[in-house]
mmCIF file of C-alpha atoms and ligand atoms in Angstrom:
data_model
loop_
_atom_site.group_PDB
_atom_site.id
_atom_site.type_symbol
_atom_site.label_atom_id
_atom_site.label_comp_id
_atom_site.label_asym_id
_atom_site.label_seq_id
_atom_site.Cartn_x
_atom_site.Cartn_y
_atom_site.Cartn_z
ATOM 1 C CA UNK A 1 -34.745 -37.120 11.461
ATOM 2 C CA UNK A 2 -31.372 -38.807 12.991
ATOM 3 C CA UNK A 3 -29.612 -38.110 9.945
ATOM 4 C CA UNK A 4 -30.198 -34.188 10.494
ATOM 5 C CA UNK A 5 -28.427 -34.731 13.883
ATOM 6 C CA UNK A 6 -25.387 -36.004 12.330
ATOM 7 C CA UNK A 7 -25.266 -34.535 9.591
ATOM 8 C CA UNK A 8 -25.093 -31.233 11.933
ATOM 9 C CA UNK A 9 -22.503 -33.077 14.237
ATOM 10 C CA UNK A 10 -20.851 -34.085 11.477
ATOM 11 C CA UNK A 11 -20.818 -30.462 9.820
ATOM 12 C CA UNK A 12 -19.501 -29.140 13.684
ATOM 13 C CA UNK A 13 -16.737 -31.780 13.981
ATOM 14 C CA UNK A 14 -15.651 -29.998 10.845
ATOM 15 C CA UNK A 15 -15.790 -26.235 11.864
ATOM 16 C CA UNK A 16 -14.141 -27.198 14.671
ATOM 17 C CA UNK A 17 -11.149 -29.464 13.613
ATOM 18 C CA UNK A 18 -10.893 -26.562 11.406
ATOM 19 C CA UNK A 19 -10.912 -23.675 13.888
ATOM 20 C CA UNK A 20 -8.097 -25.591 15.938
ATOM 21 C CA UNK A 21 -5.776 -26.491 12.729
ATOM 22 C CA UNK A 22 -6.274 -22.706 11.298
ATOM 23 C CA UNK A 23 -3.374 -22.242 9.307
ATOM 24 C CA UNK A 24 -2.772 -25.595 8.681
ATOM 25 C CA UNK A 25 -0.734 -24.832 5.680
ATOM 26 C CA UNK A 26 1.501 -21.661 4.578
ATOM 27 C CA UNK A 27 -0.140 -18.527 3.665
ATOM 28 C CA UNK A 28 -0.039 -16.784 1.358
ATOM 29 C CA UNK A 29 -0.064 -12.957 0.902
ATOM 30 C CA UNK A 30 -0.137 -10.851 -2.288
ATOM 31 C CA UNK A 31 1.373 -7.901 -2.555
ATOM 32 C CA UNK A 32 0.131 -6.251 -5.904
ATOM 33 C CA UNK A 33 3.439 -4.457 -6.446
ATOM 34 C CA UNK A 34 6.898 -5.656 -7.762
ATOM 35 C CA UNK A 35 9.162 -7.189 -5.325
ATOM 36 C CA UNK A 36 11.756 -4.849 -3.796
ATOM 37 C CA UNK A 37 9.431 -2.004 -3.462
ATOM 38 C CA UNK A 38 7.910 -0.335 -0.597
ATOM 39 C CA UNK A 39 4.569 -2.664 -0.027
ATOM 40 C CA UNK A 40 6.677 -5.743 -0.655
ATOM 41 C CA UNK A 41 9.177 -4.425 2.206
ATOM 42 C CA UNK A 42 6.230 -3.848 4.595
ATOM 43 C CA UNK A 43 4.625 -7.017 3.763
ATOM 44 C CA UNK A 44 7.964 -8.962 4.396
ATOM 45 C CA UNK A 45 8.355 -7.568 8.008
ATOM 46 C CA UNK A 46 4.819 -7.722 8.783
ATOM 47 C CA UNK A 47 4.929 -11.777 7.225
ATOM 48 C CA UNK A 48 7.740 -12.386 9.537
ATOM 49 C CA UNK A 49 5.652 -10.857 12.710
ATOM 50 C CA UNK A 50 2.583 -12.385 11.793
ATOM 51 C CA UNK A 51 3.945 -16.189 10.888
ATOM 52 C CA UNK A 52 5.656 -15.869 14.312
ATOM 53 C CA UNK A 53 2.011 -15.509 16.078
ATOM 54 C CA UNK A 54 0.789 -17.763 13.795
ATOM 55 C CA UNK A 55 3.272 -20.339 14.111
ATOM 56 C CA UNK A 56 2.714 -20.777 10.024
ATOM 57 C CA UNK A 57 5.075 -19.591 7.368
ATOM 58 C CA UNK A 58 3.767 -16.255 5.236
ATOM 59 C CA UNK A 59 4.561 -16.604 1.750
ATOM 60 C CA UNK A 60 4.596 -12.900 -0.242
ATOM 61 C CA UNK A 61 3.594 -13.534 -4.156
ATOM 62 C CA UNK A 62 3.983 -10.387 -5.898
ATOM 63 C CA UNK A 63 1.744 -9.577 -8.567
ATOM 64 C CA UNK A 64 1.960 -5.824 -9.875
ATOM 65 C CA UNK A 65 1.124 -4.103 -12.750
ATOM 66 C CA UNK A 66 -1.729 -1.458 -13.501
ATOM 67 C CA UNK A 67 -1.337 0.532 -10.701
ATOM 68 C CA UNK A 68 -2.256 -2.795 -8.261
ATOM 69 C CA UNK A 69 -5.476 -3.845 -9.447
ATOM 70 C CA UNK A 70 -4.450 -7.126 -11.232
ATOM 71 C CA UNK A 71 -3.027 -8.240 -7.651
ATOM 72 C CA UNK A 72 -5.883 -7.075 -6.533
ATOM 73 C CA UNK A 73 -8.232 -8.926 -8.729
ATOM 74 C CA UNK A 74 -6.187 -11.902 -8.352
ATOM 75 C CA UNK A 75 -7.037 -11.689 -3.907
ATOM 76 C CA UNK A 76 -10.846 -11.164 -4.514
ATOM 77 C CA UNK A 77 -11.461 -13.833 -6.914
ATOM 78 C CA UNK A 78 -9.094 -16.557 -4.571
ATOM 79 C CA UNK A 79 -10.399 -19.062 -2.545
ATOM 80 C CA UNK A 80 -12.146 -17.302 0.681
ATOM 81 C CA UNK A 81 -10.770 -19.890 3.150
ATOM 82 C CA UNK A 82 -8.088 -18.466 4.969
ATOM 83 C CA UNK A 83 -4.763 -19.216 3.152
ATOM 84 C CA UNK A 84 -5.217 -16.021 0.353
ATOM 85 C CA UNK A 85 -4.498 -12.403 1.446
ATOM 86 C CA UNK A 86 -4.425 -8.817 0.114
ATOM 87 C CA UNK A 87 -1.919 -6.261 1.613
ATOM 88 C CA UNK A 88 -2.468 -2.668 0.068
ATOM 89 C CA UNK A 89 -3.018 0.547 0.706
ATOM 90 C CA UNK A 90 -4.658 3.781 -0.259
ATOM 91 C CA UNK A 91 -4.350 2.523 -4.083
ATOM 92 C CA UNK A 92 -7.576 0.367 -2.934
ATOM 93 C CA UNK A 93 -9.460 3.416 -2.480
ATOM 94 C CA UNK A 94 -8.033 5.458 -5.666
ATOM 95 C CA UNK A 95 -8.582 2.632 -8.148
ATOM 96 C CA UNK A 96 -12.511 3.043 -7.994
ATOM 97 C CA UNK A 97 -12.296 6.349 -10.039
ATOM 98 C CA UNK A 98 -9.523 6.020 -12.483
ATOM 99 C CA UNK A 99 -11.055 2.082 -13.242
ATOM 100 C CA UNK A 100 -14.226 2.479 -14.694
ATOM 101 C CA UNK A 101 -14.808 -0.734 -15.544
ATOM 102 C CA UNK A 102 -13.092 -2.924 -12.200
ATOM 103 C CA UNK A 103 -13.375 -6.453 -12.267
ATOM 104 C CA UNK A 104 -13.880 -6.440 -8.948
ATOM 105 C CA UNK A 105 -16.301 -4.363 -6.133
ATOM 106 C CA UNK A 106 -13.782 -2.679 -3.854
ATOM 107 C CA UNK A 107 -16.558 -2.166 -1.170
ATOM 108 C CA UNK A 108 -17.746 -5.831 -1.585
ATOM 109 C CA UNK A 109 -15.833 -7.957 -2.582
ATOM 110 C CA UNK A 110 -12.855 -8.488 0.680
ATOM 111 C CA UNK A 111 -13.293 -9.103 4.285
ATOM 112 C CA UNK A 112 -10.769 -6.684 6.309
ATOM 113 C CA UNK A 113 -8.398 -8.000 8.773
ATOM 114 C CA UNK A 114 -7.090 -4.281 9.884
ATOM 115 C CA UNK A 115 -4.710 -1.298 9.382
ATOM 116 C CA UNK A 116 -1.149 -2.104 9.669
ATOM 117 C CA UNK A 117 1.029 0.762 9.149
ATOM 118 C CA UNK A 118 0.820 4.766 7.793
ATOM 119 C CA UNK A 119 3.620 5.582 5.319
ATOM 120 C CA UNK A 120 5.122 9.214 4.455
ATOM 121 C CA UNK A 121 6.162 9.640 0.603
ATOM 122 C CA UNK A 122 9.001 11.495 -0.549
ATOM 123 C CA UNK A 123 9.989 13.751 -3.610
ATOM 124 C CA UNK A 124 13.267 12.300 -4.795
ATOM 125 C CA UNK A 125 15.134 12.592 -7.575
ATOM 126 C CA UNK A 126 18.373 11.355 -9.522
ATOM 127 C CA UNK A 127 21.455 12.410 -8.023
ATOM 128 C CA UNK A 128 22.763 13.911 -11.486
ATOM 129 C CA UNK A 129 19.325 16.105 -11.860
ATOM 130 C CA UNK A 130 21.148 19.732 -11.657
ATOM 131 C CA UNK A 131 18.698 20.781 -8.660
ATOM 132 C CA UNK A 132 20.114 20.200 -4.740
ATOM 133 C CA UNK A 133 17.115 22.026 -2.996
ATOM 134 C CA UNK A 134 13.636 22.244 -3.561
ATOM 135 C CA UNK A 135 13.905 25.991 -4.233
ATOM 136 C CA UNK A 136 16.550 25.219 -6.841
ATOM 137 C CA UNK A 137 14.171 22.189 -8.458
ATOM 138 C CA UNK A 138 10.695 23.687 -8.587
ATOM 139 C CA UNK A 139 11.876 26.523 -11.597
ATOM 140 C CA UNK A 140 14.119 23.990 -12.713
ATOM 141 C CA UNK A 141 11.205 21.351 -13.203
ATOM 142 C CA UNK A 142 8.550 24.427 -14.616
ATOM 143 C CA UNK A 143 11.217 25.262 -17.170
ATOM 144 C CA UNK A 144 11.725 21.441 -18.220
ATOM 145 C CA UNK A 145 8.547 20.087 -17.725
ATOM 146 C CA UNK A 146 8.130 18.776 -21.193
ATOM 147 C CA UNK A 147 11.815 17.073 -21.058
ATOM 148 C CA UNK A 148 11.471 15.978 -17.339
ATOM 149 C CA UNK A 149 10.059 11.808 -16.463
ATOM 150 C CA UNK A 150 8.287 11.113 -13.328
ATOM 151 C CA UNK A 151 8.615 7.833 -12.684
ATOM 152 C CA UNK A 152 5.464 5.634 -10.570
ATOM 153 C CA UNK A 153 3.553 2.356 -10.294
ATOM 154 C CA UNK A 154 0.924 3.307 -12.717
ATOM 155 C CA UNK A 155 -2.534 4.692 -12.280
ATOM 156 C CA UNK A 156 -4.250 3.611 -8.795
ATOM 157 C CA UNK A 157 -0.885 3.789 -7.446
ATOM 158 C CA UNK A 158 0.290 5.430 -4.550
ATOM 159 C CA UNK A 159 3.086 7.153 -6.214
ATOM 160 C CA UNK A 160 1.263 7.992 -9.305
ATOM 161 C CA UNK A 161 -1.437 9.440 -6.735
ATOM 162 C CA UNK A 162 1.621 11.814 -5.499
ATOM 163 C CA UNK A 163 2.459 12.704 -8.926
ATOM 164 C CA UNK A 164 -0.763 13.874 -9.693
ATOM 165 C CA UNK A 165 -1.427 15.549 -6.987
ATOM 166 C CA UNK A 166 2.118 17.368 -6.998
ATOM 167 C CA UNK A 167 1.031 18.573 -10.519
ATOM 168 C CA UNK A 168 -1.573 19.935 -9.963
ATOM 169 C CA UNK A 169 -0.252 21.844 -6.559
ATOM 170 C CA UNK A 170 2.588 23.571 -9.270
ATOM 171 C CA UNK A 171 0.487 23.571 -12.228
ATOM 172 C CA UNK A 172 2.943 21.793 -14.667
ATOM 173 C CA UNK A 173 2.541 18.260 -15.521
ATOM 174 C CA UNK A 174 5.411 15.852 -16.673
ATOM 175 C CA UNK A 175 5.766 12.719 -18.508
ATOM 176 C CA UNK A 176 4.374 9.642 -16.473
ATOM 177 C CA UNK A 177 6.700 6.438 -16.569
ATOM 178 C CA UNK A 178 4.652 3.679 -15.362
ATOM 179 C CA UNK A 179 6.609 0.842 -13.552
ATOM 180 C CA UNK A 180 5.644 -2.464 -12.108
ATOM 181 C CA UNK A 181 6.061 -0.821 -9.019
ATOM 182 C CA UNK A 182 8.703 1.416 -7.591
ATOM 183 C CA UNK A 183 11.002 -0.800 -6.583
ATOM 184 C CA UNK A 184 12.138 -1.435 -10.293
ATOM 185 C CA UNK A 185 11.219 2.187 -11.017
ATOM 186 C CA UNK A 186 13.499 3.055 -7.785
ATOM 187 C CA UNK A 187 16.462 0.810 -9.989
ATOM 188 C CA UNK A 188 16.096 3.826 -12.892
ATOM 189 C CA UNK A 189 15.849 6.610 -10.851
ATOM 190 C CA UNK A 190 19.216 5.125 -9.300
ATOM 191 C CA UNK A 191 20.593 4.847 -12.873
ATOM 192 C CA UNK A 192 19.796 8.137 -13.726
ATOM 193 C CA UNK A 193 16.918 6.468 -16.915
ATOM 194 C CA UNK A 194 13.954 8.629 -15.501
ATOM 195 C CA UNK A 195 14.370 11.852 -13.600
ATOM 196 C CA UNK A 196 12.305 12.120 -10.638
ATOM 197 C CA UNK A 197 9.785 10.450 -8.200
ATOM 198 C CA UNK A 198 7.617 10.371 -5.348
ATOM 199 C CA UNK A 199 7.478 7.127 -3.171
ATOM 200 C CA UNK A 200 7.328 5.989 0.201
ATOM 201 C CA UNK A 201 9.924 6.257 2.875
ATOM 202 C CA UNK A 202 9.953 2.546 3.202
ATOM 203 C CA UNK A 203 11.738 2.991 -0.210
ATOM 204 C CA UNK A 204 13.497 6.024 -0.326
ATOM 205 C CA UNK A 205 14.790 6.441 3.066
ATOM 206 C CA UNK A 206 17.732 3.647 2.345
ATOM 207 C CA UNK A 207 18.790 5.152 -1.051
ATOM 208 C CA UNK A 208 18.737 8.722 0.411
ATOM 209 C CA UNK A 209 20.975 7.456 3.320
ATOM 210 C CA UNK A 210 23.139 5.952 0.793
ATOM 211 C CA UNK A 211 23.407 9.007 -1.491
ATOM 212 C CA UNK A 212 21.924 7.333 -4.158
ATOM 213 C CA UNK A 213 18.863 9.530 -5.030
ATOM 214 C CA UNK A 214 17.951 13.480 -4.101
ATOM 215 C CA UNK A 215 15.564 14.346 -1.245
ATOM 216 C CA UNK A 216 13.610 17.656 -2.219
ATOM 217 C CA UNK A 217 10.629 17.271 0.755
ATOM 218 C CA UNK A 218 8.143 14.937 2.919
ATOM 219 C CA UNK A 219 4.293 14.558 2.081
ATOM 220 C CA UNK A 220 3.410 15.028 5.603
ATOM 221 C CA UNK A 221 2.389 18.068 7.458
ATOM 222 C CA UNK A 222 5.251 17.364 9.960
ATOM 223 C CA UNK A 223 8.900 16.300 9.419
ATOM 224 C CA UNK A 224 10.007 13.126 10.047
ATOM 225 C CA UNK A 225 11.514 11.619 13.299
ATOM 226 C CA UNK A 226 13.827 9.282 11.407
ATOM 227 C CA UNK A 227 14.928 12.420 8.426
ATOM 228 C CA UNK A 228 14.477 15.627 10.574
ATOM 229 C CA UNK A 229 16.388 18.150 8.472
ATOM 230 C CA UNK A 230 13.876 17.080 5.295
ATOM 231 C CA UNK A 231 11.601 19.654 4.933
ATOM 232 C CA UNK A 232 8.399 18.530 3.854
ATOM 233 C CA UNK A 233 6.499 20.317 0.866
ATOM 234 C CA UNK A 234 4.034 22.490 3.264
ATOM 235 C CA UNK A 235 6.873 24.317 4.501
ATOM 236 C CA UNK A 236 8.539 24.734 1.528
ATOM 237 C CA UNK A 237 5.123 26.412 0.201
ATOM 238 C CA UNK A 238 2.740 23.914 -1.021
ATOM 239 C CA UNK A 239 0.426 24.551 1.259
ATOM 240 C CA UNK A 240 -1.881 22.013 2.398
ATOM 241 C CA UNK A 241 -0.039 19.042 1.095
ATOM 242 C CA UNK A 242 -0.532 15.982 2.606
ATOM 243 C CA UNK A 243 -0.647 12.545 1.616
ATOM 244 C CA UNK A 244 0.248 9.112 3.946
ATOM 245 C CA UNK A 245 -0.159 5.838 2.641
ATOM 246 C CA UNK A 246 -2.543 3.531 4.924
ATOM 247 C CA UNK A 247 -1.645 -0.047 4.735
ATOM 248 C CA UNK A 248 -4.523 -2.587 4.962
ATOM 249 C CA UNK A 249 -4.346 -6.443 5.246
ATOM 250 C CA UNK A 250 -7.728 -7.810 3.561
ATOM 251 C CA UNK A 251 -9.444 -11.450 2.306
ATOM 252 C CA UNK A 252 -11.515 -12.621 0.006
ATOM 253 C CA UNK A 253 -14.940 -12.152 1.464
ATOM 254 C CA UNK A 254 -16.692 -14.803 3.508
ATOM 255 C CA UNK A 255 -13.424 -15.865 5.058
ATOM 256 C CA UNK A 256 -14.268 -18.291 7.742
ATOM 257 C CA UNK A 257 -14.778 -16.787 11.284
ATOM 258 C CA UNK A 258 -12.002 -18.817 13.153
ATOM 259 C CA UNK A 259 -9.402 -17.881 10.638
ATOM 260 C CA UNK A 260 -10.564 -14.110 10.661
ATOM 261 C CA UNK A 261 -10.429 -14.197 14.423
ATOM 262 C CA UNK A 262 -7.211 -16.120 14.488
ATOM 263 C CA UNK A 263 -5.440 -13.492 11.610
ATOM 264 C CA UNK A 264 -7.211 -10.144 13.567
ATOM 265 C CA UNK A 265 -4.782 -11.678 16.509
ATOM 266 C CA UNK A 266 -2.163 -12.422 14.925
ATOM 267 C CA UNK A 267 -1.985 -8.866 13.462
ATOM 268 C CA UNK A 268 -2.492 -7.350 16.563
ATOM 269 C CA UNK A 269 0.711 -8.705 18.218
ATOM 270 C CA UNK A 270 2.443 -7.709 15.025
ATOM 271 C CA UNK A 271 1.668 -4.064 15.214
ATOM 272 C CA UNK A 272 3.042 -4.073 18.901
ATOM 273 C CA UNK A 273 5.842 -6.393 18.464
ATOM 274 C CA UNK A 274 9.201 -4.107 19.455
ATOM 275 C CA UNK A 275 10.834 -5.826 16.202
ATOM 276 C CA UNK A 276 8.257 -4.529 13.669
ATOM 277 C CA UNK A 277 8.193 -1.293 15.215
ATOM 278 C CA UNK A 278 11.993 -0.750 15.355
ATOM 279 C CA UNK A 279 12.363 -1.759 11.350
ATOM 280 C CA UNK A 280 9.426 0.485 10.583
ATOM 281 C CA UNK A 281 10.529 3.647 12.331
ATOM 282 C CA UNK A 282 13.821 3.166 10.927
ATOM 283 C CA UNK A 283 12.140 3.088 7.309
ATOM 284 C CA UNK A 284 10.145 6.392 8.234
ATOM 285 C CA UNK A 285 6.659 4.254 8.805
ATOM 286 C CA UNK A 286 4.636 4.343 11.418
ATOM 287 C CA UNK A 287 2.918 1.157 12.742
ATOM 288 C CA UNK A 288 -0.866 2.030 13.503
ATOM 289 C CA UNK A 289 -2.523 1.941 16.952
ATOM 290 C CA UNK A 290 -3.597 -1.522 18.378
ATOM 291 C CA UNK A 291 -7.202 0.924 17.974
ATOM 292 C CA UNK A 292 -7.175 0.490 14.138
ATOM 293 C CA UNK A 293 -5.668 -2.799 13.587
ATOM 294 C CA UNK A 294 -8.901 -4.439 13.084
ATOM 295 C CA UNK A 295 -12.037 -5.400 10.386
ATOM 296 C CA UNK A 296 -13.864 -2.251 11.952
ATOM 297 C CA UNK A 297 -11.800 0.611 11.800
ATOM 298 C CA UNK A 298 -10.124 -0.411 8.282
ATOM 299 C CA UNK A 299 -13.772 -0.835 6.358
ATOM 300 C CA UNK A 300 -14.429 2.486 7.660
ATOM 301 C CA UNK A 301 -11.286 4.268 6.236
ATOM 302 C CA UNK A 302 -11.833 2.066 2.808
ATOM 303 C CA UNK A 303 -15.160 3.420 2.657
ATOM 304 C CA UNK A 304 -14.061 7.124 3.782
ATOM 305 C CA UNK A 305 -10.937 6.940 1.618
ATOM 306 C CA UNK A 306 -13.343 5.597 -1.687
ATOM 307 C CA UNK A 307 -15.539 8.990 -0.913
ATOM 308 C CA UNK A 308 -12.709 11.735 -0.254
ATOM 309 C CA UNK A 309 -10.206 10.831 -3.476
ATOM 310 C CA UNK A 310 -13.643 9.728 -6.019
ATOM 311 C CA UNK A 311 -14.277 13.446 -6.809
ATOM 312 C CA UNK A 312 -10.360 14.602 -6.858
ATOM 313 C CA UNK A 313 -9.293 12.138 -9.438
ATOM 314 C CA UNK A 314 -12.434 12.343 -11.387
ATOM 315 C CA UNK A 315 -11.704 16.115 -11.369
ATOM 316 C CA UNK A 316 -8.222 15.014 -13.378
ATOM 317 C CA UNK A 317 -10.206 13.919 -16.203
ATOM 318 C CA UNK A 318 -7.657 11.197 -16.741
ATOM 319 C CA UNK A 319 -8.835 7.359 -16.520
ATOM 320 C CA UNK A 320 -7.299 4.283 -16.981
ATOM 321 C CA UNK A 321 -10.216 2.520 -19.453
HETATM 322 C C1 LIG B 401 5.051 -0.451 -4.510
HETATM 323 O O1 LIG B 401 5.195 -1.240 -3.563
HETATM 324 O O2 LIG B 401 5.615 -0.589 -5.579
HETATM 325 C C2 LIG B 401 4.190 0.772 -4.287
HETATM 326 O O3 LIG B 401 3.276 0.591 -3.300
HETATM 327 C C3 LIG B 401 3.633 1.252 -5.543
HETATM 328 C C4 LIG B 401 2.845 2.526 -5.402
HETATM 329 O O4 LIG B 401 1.695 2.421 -5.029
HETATM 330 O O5 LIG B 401 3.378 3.603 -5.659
#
């Protein structure tokens, strides 16, 4: 019977010494998007914040490709102890439908840390596309449409989510460019290789402000603070249109308690920290509430978000397998 008694001290010495050196080592975070794109930008500020509370360095390894889910993949089948994450967004939710056969259980297979930041989306185009207004691109695009690329990060991605939903609002579809992510498909729109795009602000914001791209309109029902003479594409009469990308930072599941308490924390004073804030607003993002960065509130939007876009995409017809 004594053994029992230290085999259970022996187990709590353990927890503990591990609660108190949680992170004891770097970790890491994968983004399943190319560097230089709009996740990988978030990420980076967010690692800086975070590593600061954590007093641990946050390394970013970008994995992209099909529209996220290998990076995804790669987070859900890594080690559940603390020193793997998963920052993504509404792709998490999207990839459920157009997948049919996912190698992983979006629902099941993560622990979630929180929200960490809403993100508008753009339309944008190349500055040589022979369109300067929304009014002058939409007939331009209808009579084109079998000549004109749209450029995105593949299917389950955010911006091929735009796309397709932007297709259907003016019933013409184009050809689909899938990228690693838009960062490198941001690097052909810029050299005029594919024609137009929609992507987040944290990635179109500095090329429209350095004239290197078109803006044509903002996802969101409202305008934008930080572009306020950008119309967005309700006012400019598609009705109804509305998409924001919701940022999540997730584990593999069965992450141990201390470390999910520790990273919850840690988050936490990186959503209210003036320095992420600042950089965010001035890339068009919005940080979320201190409400919603938590495991709660971002299991119920996963859940919520699986439900609402299941039945649009599968509407589509189109699937990835
Ligand atoms: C990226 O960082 O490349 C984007 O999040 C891709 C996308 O979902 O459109």
């Amino acid at each position: 019977m004594r053994w029992i008694g230290s085999a259970f001290l022996f187990f709590f010495t353990i927890a503990a010494a591990f609660a108190q050196d949680y992170p004891a080592k770097p970790v890491v975070i994968i983004v399943p998007a190319a560097a230089g794109g709009p996740t990988d930008t978030l990420t980076r500020v967010l690692a800086q914040q975070m590593g600061e509370a954590l007093r641990q360095q946050m390394i970013i390894e970008n994995v992209g490709g099909a529209g996220g889910t290998i990076g995804i993949n790669r987070a859900a089948k890594a080690r559940n102890d603390g020193y793997t994450l998963l920052l993504y967004h509404i792709g998490m939710a999207t990839s459920p439908a157009l997948y049919r056969k996912l190698p992983y259980d979006t629902l099941n297979d993560f622990d979630y840390i929180g929200q960490v930041a809403d993100v508008p989306m753009m339309l944008i185009a190349k500055k040589t596309l022979p369109a300067n207004s929304f009014a002058e691109f939409l007939p331009y695009a209808k009579a084109n449409k079998d000549k004109l690329t749209y450029a995105n990060a593949g299917l389950g991605s955010a911006s091929y989510l735009c796309g397709i939903l932007f297709m259907s609002a003016v019933d013409a579809s184009f050809t689909m460019v899938p990228y690693k992510g838009t960062g490198p498909a941001m690097n052909d729109l810029v050299g005029g290789q594919v024609d137009f795009m929609c992507d987040q602000t944290t990635n179109t914001v500095p090329q429209i402000k350095s004239g290197n791209v078109k803006a044509y309109g903002v996802t969101t029902p409202a305008r934008l603070a930080s572009m306020p003479d950008l119309p967005t594409l309700n006012e400019q009469g598609l009705k109804g249109f509305d998409l924001v990308v919701w940022n999540g930072l997730f584990a593999p599941k069965g992450l141990p308690r201390p470390a999910l308490e520790k990273l919850v924390a840690a988050l936490q004073t990186a959503v209210q920290a003036p320095a992420f804030r600042a950089r965010l607003a001035d890339l068009g993002a919005e940080p979320v509430p201190l409400a919603k960065a938590n495991p709660g509130s971002l299991g119920t939007l996963l859940k919520a978000e699986v439900e609402k876009w299941g039945p649009i995409i599968r509407k589509t017809g189109v699937f990835a397998d």
